[in-house]
Short mmCIF file of C-alpha atoms in Angstrom, two decimals:
data_model
loop_
_atom_site.label_atom_id
_atom_site.label_comp_id
_atom_site.label_asym_id
_atom_site.label_seq_id
_atom_site.Cartn_x
_atom_site.Cartn_y
_atom_site.Cartn_z
CA MET A 1 37.22 73.61 170.71
CA GLY A 2 35.14 72.15 167.98
CA GLU A 3 35.22 68.65 166.58
CA ALA A 4 35.28 67.75 162.91
CA THR A 5 33.04 65.01 161.48
CA THR A 6 34.97 62.61 159.34
CA VAL A 7 33.86 60.34 156.70
CA SER A 8 33.47 56.70 157.81
CA SER A 9 36.43 54.56 156.87
CA THR A 10 34.05 51.74 156.14
CA THR A 11 32.78 53.43 152.94
CA PRO A 12 33.22 50.80 150.19
CA PRO A 13 35.70 51.75 147.48
CA ILE A 14 34.56 52.88 144.09
CA VAL A 15 35.40 50.31 141.43
CA ARG A 16 36.58 52.06 138.33
CA PRO A 17 35.26 50.64 135.02
CA ARG A 18 37.90 48.85 133.12
CA PRO A 19 38.80 50.47 129.84
CA LEU A 20 37.97 48.76 126.59
CA ARG A 21 41.42 47.52 125.69
CA LEU A 22 40.60 45.07 122.87
CA SER A 23 38.43 45.68 119.85
CA LEU A 24 38.10 41.93 118.94
CA ASP A 25 36.34 39.06 120.32
CA ILE A 26 39.46 36.97 120.64
CA PRO A 27 38.05 33.40 120.72
CA LEU A 28 36.01 34.27 117.63
CA PHE A 29 38.95 35.77 115.85
CA LEU A 30 41.12 32.84 116.57
CA ALA A 31 38.49 30.33 115.41
CA VAL A 32 38.10 32.20 112.12
CA ALA A 33 41.85 32.63 111.63
CA PHE A 34 42.35 28.89 112.24
CA LEU A 35 39.57 27.83 109.84
CA LEU A 36 40.87 30.29 107.15
CA GLY A 37 44.46 29.34 107.40
CA PHE A 38 43.64 25.54 107.62
CA GLY A 39 41.30 26.03 104.68
CA LEU A 40 44.00 27.56 102.50
CA LEU A 41 46.36 24.69 103.43
CA MET A 42 43.82 22.06 102.40
CA VAL A 43 42.87 23.92 99.20
CA TYR A 44 46.53 23.88 98.28
CA SER A 45 46.59 20.16 98.92
CA ALA A 46 43.25 19.32 97.19
CA SER A 47 43.26 21.61 94.21
CA TRP A 48 46.49 21.12 92.31
CA MET A 49 45.02 18.21 90.19
CA PRO A 50 41.84 20.17 89.20
CA SER A 51 44.03 23.17 88.47
CA ALA A 52 46.18 21.14 86.09
CA ASN A 53 43.09 19.56 84.48
CA GLN A 54 40.91 22.62 84.14
CA THR A 55 43.38 25.51 83.49
CA GLU A 56 45.58 24.91 80.54
CA GLY A 57 48.66 27.00 80.42
CA ARG A 58 48.16 28.02 84.03
CA SER A 59 49.98 27.13 87.25
CA VAL A 60 48.91 23.98 89.16
CA SER A 61 48.49 26.48 92.06
CA TYR A 62 45.81 28.51 90.21
CA PHE A 63 42.92 27.65 92.54
CA PHE A 64 45.03 28.06 95.58
CA LEU A 65 46.32 31.50 94.53
CA ASN A 66 42.78 32.53 93.60
CA GLN A 67 41.62 31.45 97.06
CA ILE A 68 44.35 33.56 98.64
CA LYS A 69 43.22 36.58 96.64
CA TRP A 70 39.53 36.26 97.71
CA ALA A 71 40.76 35.55 101.28
CA PHE A 72 42.55 38.92 101.25
CA VAL A 73 39.56 40.70 99.75
CA GLY A 74 37.25 39.22 102.25
CA THR A 75 39.59 40.10 105.20
CA VAL A 76 39.82 43.72 104.04
CA ILE A 77 35.99 44.04 103.80
CA ALA A 78 35.50 42.17 107.09
CA THR A 79 37.92 44.66 108.81
CA VAL A 80 36.14 47.70 107.39
CA VAL A 81 32.75 46.33 108.38
CA MET A 82 33.92 45.47 111.89
CA TYR A 83 34.69 49.13 112.58
CA ILE A 84 31.41 50.39 111.34
CA ASP A 85 28.48 50.61 113.75
CA TYR A 86 26.25 47.82 112.28
CA ARG A 87 23.14 50.01 113.08
CA ARG A 88 24.26 52.40 110.37
CA LEU A 89 23.18 49.64 107.85
CA TYR A 90 19.53 49.59 108.93
CA PRO A 91 18.39 52.35 106.48
CA LEU A 92 20.24 50.49 103.58
CA VAL A 93 18.78 47.00 104.09
CA LEU A 94 15.76 47.59 101.71
CA PHE A 95 18.13 48.76 99.03
CA MET A 96 20.41 45.73 99.65
CA MET A 97 17.58 43.29 99.39
CA GLY A 98 16.28 44.90 96.21
CA PHE A 99 19.79 44.82 94.70
CA THR A 100 20.19 41.17 95.64
CA THR A 101 16.81 40.24 94.15
CA LEU A 102 17.78 42.01 90.85
CA MET A 103 21.04 40.03 90.82
CA LEU A 104 19.07 36.75 91.31
CA LEU A 105 16.84 37.64 88.50
CA ALA A 106 19.83 38.55 86.34
CA VAL A 107 21.22 35.07 86.98
CA LEU A 108 18.09 33.46 85.40
CA PHE A 109 18.40 35.48 82.24
CA PHE A 110 22.11 36.10 81.83
CA GLY A 111 23.81 33.62 84.09
CA GLN A 112 26.40 31.14 83.03
CA THR A 113 24.98 27.63 82.55
CA LEU A 114 27.09 24.85 84.18
CA ASN A 115 25.90 21.33 85.05
CA ASN A 116 22.32 22.21 83.97
CA SER A 117 21.99 25.18 86.30
CA LYS A 118 22.55 28.86 86.19
CA ARG A 119 24.18 30.21 89.35
CA THR A 120 26.84 32.73 88.46
CA LEU A 121 27.36 36.13 86.68
CA LEU A 122 30.37 37.86 85.07
CA GLY A 123 31.91 34.67 83.68
CA GLY A 124 31.39 32.66 86.81
CA SER A 125 33.09 35.04 89.24
CA VAL A 126 30.07 36.22 91.14
CA GLN A 127 27.35 33.89 92.72
CA PRO A 128 24.46 36.04 93.96
CA ALA A 129 22.96 33.21 95.97
CA GLU A 130 25.84 33.48 98.37
CA LEU A 131 25.24 37.17 98.90
CA ALA A 132 21.53 36.43 99.35
CA LYS A 133 22.24 34.42 102.59
CA LEU A 134 23.86 37.34 104.37
CA VAL A 135 21.46 40.02 103.01
CA THR A 136 18.47 37.93 104.03
CA ILE A 137 19.77 37.75 107.60
CA LEU A 138 20.24 41.53 107.68
CA TYR A 139 16.88 42.33 106.14
CA LEU A 140 14.92 39.91 108.39
CA ALA A 141 16.69 41.16 111.53
CA VAL A 142 15.75 44.76 110.88
CA TRP A 143 12.27 43.78 109.61
CA LEU A 144 11.53 41.58 112.72
CA GLN A 145 12.64 44.40 115.06
CA SER A 146 10.35 46.88 113.33
CA LYS A 147 7.43 44.48 113.61
CA ARG A 148 8.14 43.09 117.01
CA ASN A 149 4.90 44.34 118.52
CA VAL A 150 2.68 42.64 115.90
CA LEU A 151 4.62 39.50 114.99
CA ASN A 152 2.06 37.23 116.74
CA LYS A 153 -0.54 38.39 114.31
CA ILE A 154 -0.34 36.11 111.24
CA THR A 155 -1.27 38.86 108.79
CA PHE A 156 1.61 41.12 110.08
CA GLY A 157 4.14 38.42 110.97
CA LEU A 158 4.01 35.03 109.38
CA LEU A 159 2.52 35.89 105.97
CA PRO A 160 4.89 38.76 105.18
CA LEU A 161 7.79 36.60 106.41
CA ILE A 162 6.75 33.81 104.02
CA GLY A 163 6.59 36.35 101.25
CA ILE A 164 10.12 37.68 101.90
CA ILE A 165 12.00 34.41 102.23
CA GLY A 166 9.67 32.75 99.63
CA LEU A 167 10.72 35.30 97.01
CA VAL A 168 14.42 34.87 97.64
CA ALA A 169 14.36 31.06 97.98
CA GLY A 170 11.97 30.75 95.02
CA LEU A 171 14.46 32.64 92.74
CA ILE A 172 17.29 30.42 93.92
CA LEU A 173 15.25 27.31 93.34
CA LEU A 174 14.71 28.28 89.76
CA GLU A 175 18.46 28.22 89.09
CA PRO A 176 18.17 25.40 90.48
CA ASP A 177 20.16 25.57 93.80
CA PHE A 178 18.31 23.45 96.33
CA SER A 179 20.91 23.58 99.11
CA THR A 180 21.01 27.44 99.17
CA ALA A 181 17.27 27.71 99.01
CA LEU A 182 16.93 25.22 101.90
CA THR A 183 19.59 27.24 103.94
CA ILE A 184 17.63 30.43 103.44
CA LEU A 185 14.36 28.88 104.56
CA ALA A 186 16.00 27.37 107.58
CA ILE A 187 17.66 30.71 108.52
CA GLY A 188 14.37 32.57 108.06
CA GLY A 189 12.51 30.10 110.27
CA LEU A 190 15.20 30.26 112.99
CA LEU A 191 15.23 34.09 113.10
CA PHE A 192 11.47 34.12 113.32
CA PHE A 193 11.67 31.72 116.27
CA LEU A 194 14.39 33.79 117.96
CA ALA A 195 12.20 36.97 117.56
CA GLY A 196 9.80 35.36 120.14
CA VAL A 197 6.76 34.51 118.13
CA ASP A 198 4.18 32.05 119.50
CA ILE A 199 4.54 28.23 118.91
CA ARG A 200 1.56 28.13 116.46
CA GLN A 201 3.40 30.19 113.86
CA ILE A 202 6.59 28.16 114.34
CA ILE A 203 4.60 24.94 113.64
CA LEU A 204 3.15 26.67 110.49
CA ILE A 205 6.71 27.58 109.32
CA ILE A 206 7.89 24.06 109.81
CA ALA A 207 4.90 22.84 107.84
CA VAL A 208 5.70 25.19 104.94
CA ILE A 209 9.32 23.93 104.91
CA VAL A 210 8.12 20.28 104.85
CA VAL A 211 5.82 20.99 101.94
CA VAL A 212 8.54 22.73 99.95
CA ALA A 213 10.85 19.86 100.66
CA PHE A 214 8.25 17.44 99.57
CA LEU A 215 7.54 19.17 96.34
CA VAL A 216 11.27 19.52 95.52
CA THR A 217 11.99 15.86 96.16
CA ASN A 218 8.91 14.61 94.29
CA PHE A 219 8.85 16.91 91.29
CA SER A 220 12.61 17.39 90.73
CA SER A 221 14.60 14.61 89.20
CA THR A 222 17.76 15.85 90.98
CA GLY A 223 15.83 15.85 94.34
CA GLN A 224 14.49 12.40 93.76
CA THR A 225 17.88 11.06 92.86
CA ARG A 226 19.48 12.45 95.98
CA ILE A 227 16.78 11.09 98.30
CA ARG A 228 16.92 7.70 96.58
CA ASP A 229 20.74 7.49 96.84
CA PHE A 230 20.61 8.62 100.43
CA ILE A 231 18.13 5.88 101.49
CA ALA A 232 20.06 3.27 99.57
CA GLY A 233 23.29 4.34 101.17
CA LEU A 234 21.77 4.02 104.67
CA GLN A 235 20.74 0.51 103.89
CA ASP A 236 23.95 -0.53 102.19
CA PRO A 237 27.03 1.76 102.01
CA LEU A 238 27.96 0.02 98.72
CA ALA A 239 24.70 1.20 97.18
CA ALA A 240 25.27 4.93 97.91
CA SER A 241 26.06 7.32 95.08
CA TYR A 242 29.46 7.21 93.52
CA HIS A 243 30.32 10.64 95.14
CA ILE A 244 29.43 9.46 98.64
CA GLN A 245 31.21 6.10 98.30
CA ARG A 246 34.47 7.88 97.30
CA ALA A 247 34.06 10.30 100.17
CA GLN A 248 33.51 7.49 102.63
CA GLU A 249 36.49 5.68 101.15
CA ALA A 250 38.67 8.74 101.93
CA VAL A 251 37.27 8.94 105.53
CA VAL A 252 38.07 5.26 106.19
CA ARG A 253 41.62 5.69 104.78
CA GLY A 254 42.24 8.55 107.14
CA GLY A 255 41.76 6.67 110.35
CA ILE A 256 42.54 8.54 113.51
CA PHE A 257 45.68 10.45 112.57
CA GLY A 258 45.36 10.59 108.77
CA VAL A 259 47.96 9.74 106.03
CA GLY A 260 49.55 13.18 106.08
CA ILE A 261 48.75 16.48 104.47
CA GLY A 262 49.38 16.20 100.74
CA GLU A 263 49.59 12.46 100.89
CA GLY A 264 46.01 11.63 100.19
CA THR A 265 45.25 9.58 96.98
CA THR A 266 41.48 9.52 96.81
CA LYS A 267 41.50 13.18 95.59
CA LEU A 268 43.71 12.16 92.72
CA THR A 269 41.91 9.04 91.59
CA SER A 270 38.24 9.12 92.13
CA LEU A 271 36.77 11.74 94.58
CA PRO A 272 34.60 14.37 92.64
CA LEU A 273 35.21 17.98 93.49
CA PRO A 274 37.96 17.46 96.06
CA HIS A 275 38.55 21.26 96.40
CA HIS A 276 34.96 22.13 96.66
CA ASP A 277 31.98 20.11 98.03
CA SER A 278 34.23 17.16 99.00
CA ILE A 279 36.99 18.91 100.75
CA PHE A 280 35.92 17.53 104.11
CA ALA A 281 36.62 14.00 102.82
CA VAL A 282 40.12 15.15 101.83
CA ILE A 283 40.68 16.70 105.29
CA VAL A 284 39.71 13.52 107.10
CA GLU A 285 41.83 11.34 104.78
CA GLU A 286 44.93 13.52 105.34
CA THR A 287 44.53 14.64 108.99
CA GLY A 288 42.31 11.87 110.29
CA LEU A 289 39.70 12.04 113.04
CA ILE A 290 41.93 14.42 114.97
CA GLY A 291 41.92 17.00 112.24
CA ALA A 292 38.20 16.62 111.70
CA LEU A 293 37.59 17.29 115.49
CA PHE A 294 39.71 20.43 115.38
CA LEU A 295 37.77 21.63 112.29
CA ILE A 296 34.39 20.93 114.04
CA ALA A 297 35.67 22.61 117.15
CA GLY A 298 36.38 25.76 115.21
CA TYR A 299 32.80 25.96 113.97
CA LEU A 300 31.46 25.28 117.54
CA VAL A 301 33.48 28.23 118.83
CA ILE A 302 31.97 30.42 116.21
CA LEU A 303 28.48 29.28 117.27
CA TRP A 304 29.29 29.77 120.96
CA ARG A 305 30.72 33.28 120.52
CA GLY A 306 27.98 34.32 118.04
CA LEU A 307 25.26 33.29 120.39
CA LEU A 308 26.99 35.09 123.37
CA ILE A 309 27.46 38.20 121.25
CA ALA A 310 23.68 37.93 120.34
CA ARG A 311 22.72 37.76 124.01
CA ARG A 312 24.78 40.85 124.81
CA ALA A 313 23.64 43.00 121.81
CA PRO A 314 22.03 46.31 122.62
CA ASP A 315 19.07 45.89 120.42
CA MET A 316 16.87 43.08 119.03
CA ALA A 317 18.09 43.50 115.41
CA GLY A 318 21.72 43.25 116.52
CA SER A 319 20.91 40.12 118.52
CA LEU A 320 19.22 38.51 115.47
CA ILE A 321 22.12 39.49 113.19
CA ALA A 322 24.67 37.85 115.48
CA ALA A 323 22.56 34.72 116.01
CA GLY A 324 21.71 34.50 112.27
CA ILE A 325 25.29 34.77 111.13
CA SER A 326 26.68 32.20 113.53
CA LEU A 327 23.81 29.81 112.85
CA TRP A 328 24.23 30.25 109.11
CA ILE A 329 27.95 29.42 109.21
CA THR A 330 27.54 26.37 111.50
CA LEU A 331 24.41 25.14 109.71
CA GLU A 332 26.28 25.11 106.29
CA ALA A 333 29.22 23.30 107.86
CA LEU A 334 26.95 20.73 109.47
CA MET A 335 25.07 20.11 106.24
CA ASN A 336 28.29 19.65 104.26
CA ILE A 337 29.88 17.25 106.82
CA LEU A 338 26.81 15.13 107.33
CA ALA A 339 26.29 14.81 103.54
CA MET A 340 29.91 13.60 103.14
CA LEU A 341 29.17 10.95 105.76
CA ASN A 342 25.81 10.00 104.15
CA LEU A 343 23.93 11.17 107.29
CA LEU A 344 22.05 13.62 105.23
CA PRO A 345 21.05 13.75 101.53
CA ALA A 346 23.60 15.47 99.37
CA THR A 347 22.99 19.17 99.52
CA GLY A 348 25.83 20.84 97.71
CA ASN A 349 26.61 23.26 100.57
CA VAL A 350 30.16 24.38 100.73
CA LEU A 351 32.30 24.09 103.85
CA PRO A 352 32.61 27.72 105.13
CA PHE A 353 36.17 29.15 105.01
CA ILE A 354 37.47 25.88 103.57
CA SER A 355 35.84 25.03 100.21
CA ILE A 356 37.12 27.01 97.18
CA GLY A 357 34.85 29.82 96.03
CA GLY A 358 35.38 33.56 96.01
CA SER A 359 31.69 34.53 96.52
CA SER A 360 31.23 32.21 99.46
CA LEU A 361 34.54 33.20 101.19
CA VAL A 362 34.06 36.89 100.81
CA THR A 363 30.43 36.80 101.94
CA THR A 364 31.18 34.61 104.97
CA LEU A 365 34.17 36.83 106.01
CA THR A 366 31.94 39.92 105.65
CA GLY A 367 29.41 38.17 107.90
CA VAL A 368 32.13 37.65 110.48
CA GLY A 369 33.01 41.35 110.26
CA LEU A 370 29.47 42.16 110.97
CA LEU A 371 29.40 39.80 113.88
CA MET A 372 32.56 41.55 115.22
CA SER A 373 30.76 44.89 114.82
CA VAL A 374 27.95 43.84 116.99
CA ALA A 375 30.41 42.63 119.64
CA ARG A 376 32.35 45.91 119.49
CA VAL A 377 29.21 48.11 119.82
CA SER A 378 28.01 45.98 122.74
CA ALA A 379 31.31 46.33 124.56
CA ARG A 380 31.50 50.03 123.88
CA GLU A 381 28.01 50.66 125.11
CA LYS A 382 28.65 48.58 128.23
CA GLU A 383 31.80 50.61 128.88
CA THR A 384 29.95 53.87 128.41
CA SER A 385 27.18 52.69 130.80
CA GLU A 386 29.81 51.68 133.48
CA ARG A 387 31.43 55.08 133.14
CA ARG A 388 28.15 56.94 133.59
CA VAL A 389 27.42 54.85 136.69
CA TYR A 390 30.87 55.48 138.00
CA GLY A 391 30.57 59.18 137.44
CA ALA A 392 27.19 59.33 139.15
CA VAL A 393 28.48 57.36 142.14
CA VAL A 394 31.49 59.64 142.44
CA SER A 395 29.22 62.74 142.34
CA LEU A 396 26.85 61.28 144.98
CA ARG A 397 29.76 60.47 147.32
CA ARG A 398 31.35 63.90 146.97
CA GLY A 399 28.01 65.53 147.83
CA ASP A 400 27.58 63.21 150.81
CA ARG A 401 31.12 64.08 151.95
CA ARG A 402 30.43 67.77 151.79
CA ARG A 403 27.25 67.33 153.84
CA ARG A 404 28.94 65.15 156.46
CA VAL A 405 32.10 67.07 156.95
CA SER A 406 31.46 70.26 159.10
CA ARG A 407 33.74 73.18 159.90
CA PRO A 408 35.20 73.47 163.45
CA ARG A 409 33.12 75.86 165.74
CA HIS A 410 34.61 78.00 168.53
CA PRO A 411 33.10 77.98 172.03
CA ALA A 412 30.76 80.95 172.75
CA GLY A 413 32.54 84.08 174.28
CA LEU A 414 35.94 83.23 173.09
CA GLY A 415 37.82 85.21 170.59
CA GLN A 416 39.43 83.73 167.47
#
């Protein structure tokens, strides 16, 4: 009689890869949905007086309804972008940057003049500087990936980078729009740092930004006024600019729990641009410190998830896109909030997802869609890799089982 060899019962089980059930980064989605919904609520509260004053014959809900329209458009675009592999955009980034540059040039020649600056096209409905933020992130991410082997050479890394962001920021400065130009310079420097260049080039970038800031603040009357008001406000809150004084008044009135949504009065009596630059002050007055903390928490979740998505991205460009978008959103929010508290010179940055403005809202939501795309591609490639490993392990174990299991052999001389 023969004996059969059996497979050891101690063979560890094969762990099947979990299927990709969700196509969304849920914490990121919830944070954006909260900020967007909360923003619409606060725009409704803050904008009815400006609607009544600036839109004769129109509803007092004009700005609110307009914001809903752009929120819908931005959400549709973000959804489409989310389901597109972000790597398909790589061949288009040069065209996108060229188109954006032409739009920035068109603003200087054909833009609508408002408050001594030209920032919009098509009757004020399109603001190319907002698009420039997202396109700059895309272009730099792809460019830095293509030059990753020579970035530490100044002639191939730093100088071309300065040329790229200098062109975009310079055109925006001519509008003039100091806050957006500063944002683009900061994002460019951060992406260059994240690309892994040596510290000497980072120091040079910081020096360039400092020089640009010095020139703007010393040769621009607007820049000089903002710096002077900021310093005066630090020394004595009553010496701050009228705008900041009214914003701080709203913050103080809000206290811990606020006076109630819709019950704020500063937006009706003295606060400039309550539905735009100053909406954070309205939020604190009506929802208090608690509301402000929830708002800030929403931006921190976006930063957290964005950086986590960047770490998991399958390529360098995807990592830089995810990091750039999340840093851009949180940087703008930080600059707006600090300016309203007089902890930073007035910059004019909007509060992402909250402040009124179709160009800003649509561009920011598109950026979120791109961030979601990076997350989806990363999760899909991880799942594919796990399935390949699973298939290889199964094949190896089946082959091992065939080798180890032998047929029974009959003793010699005996018939079957």
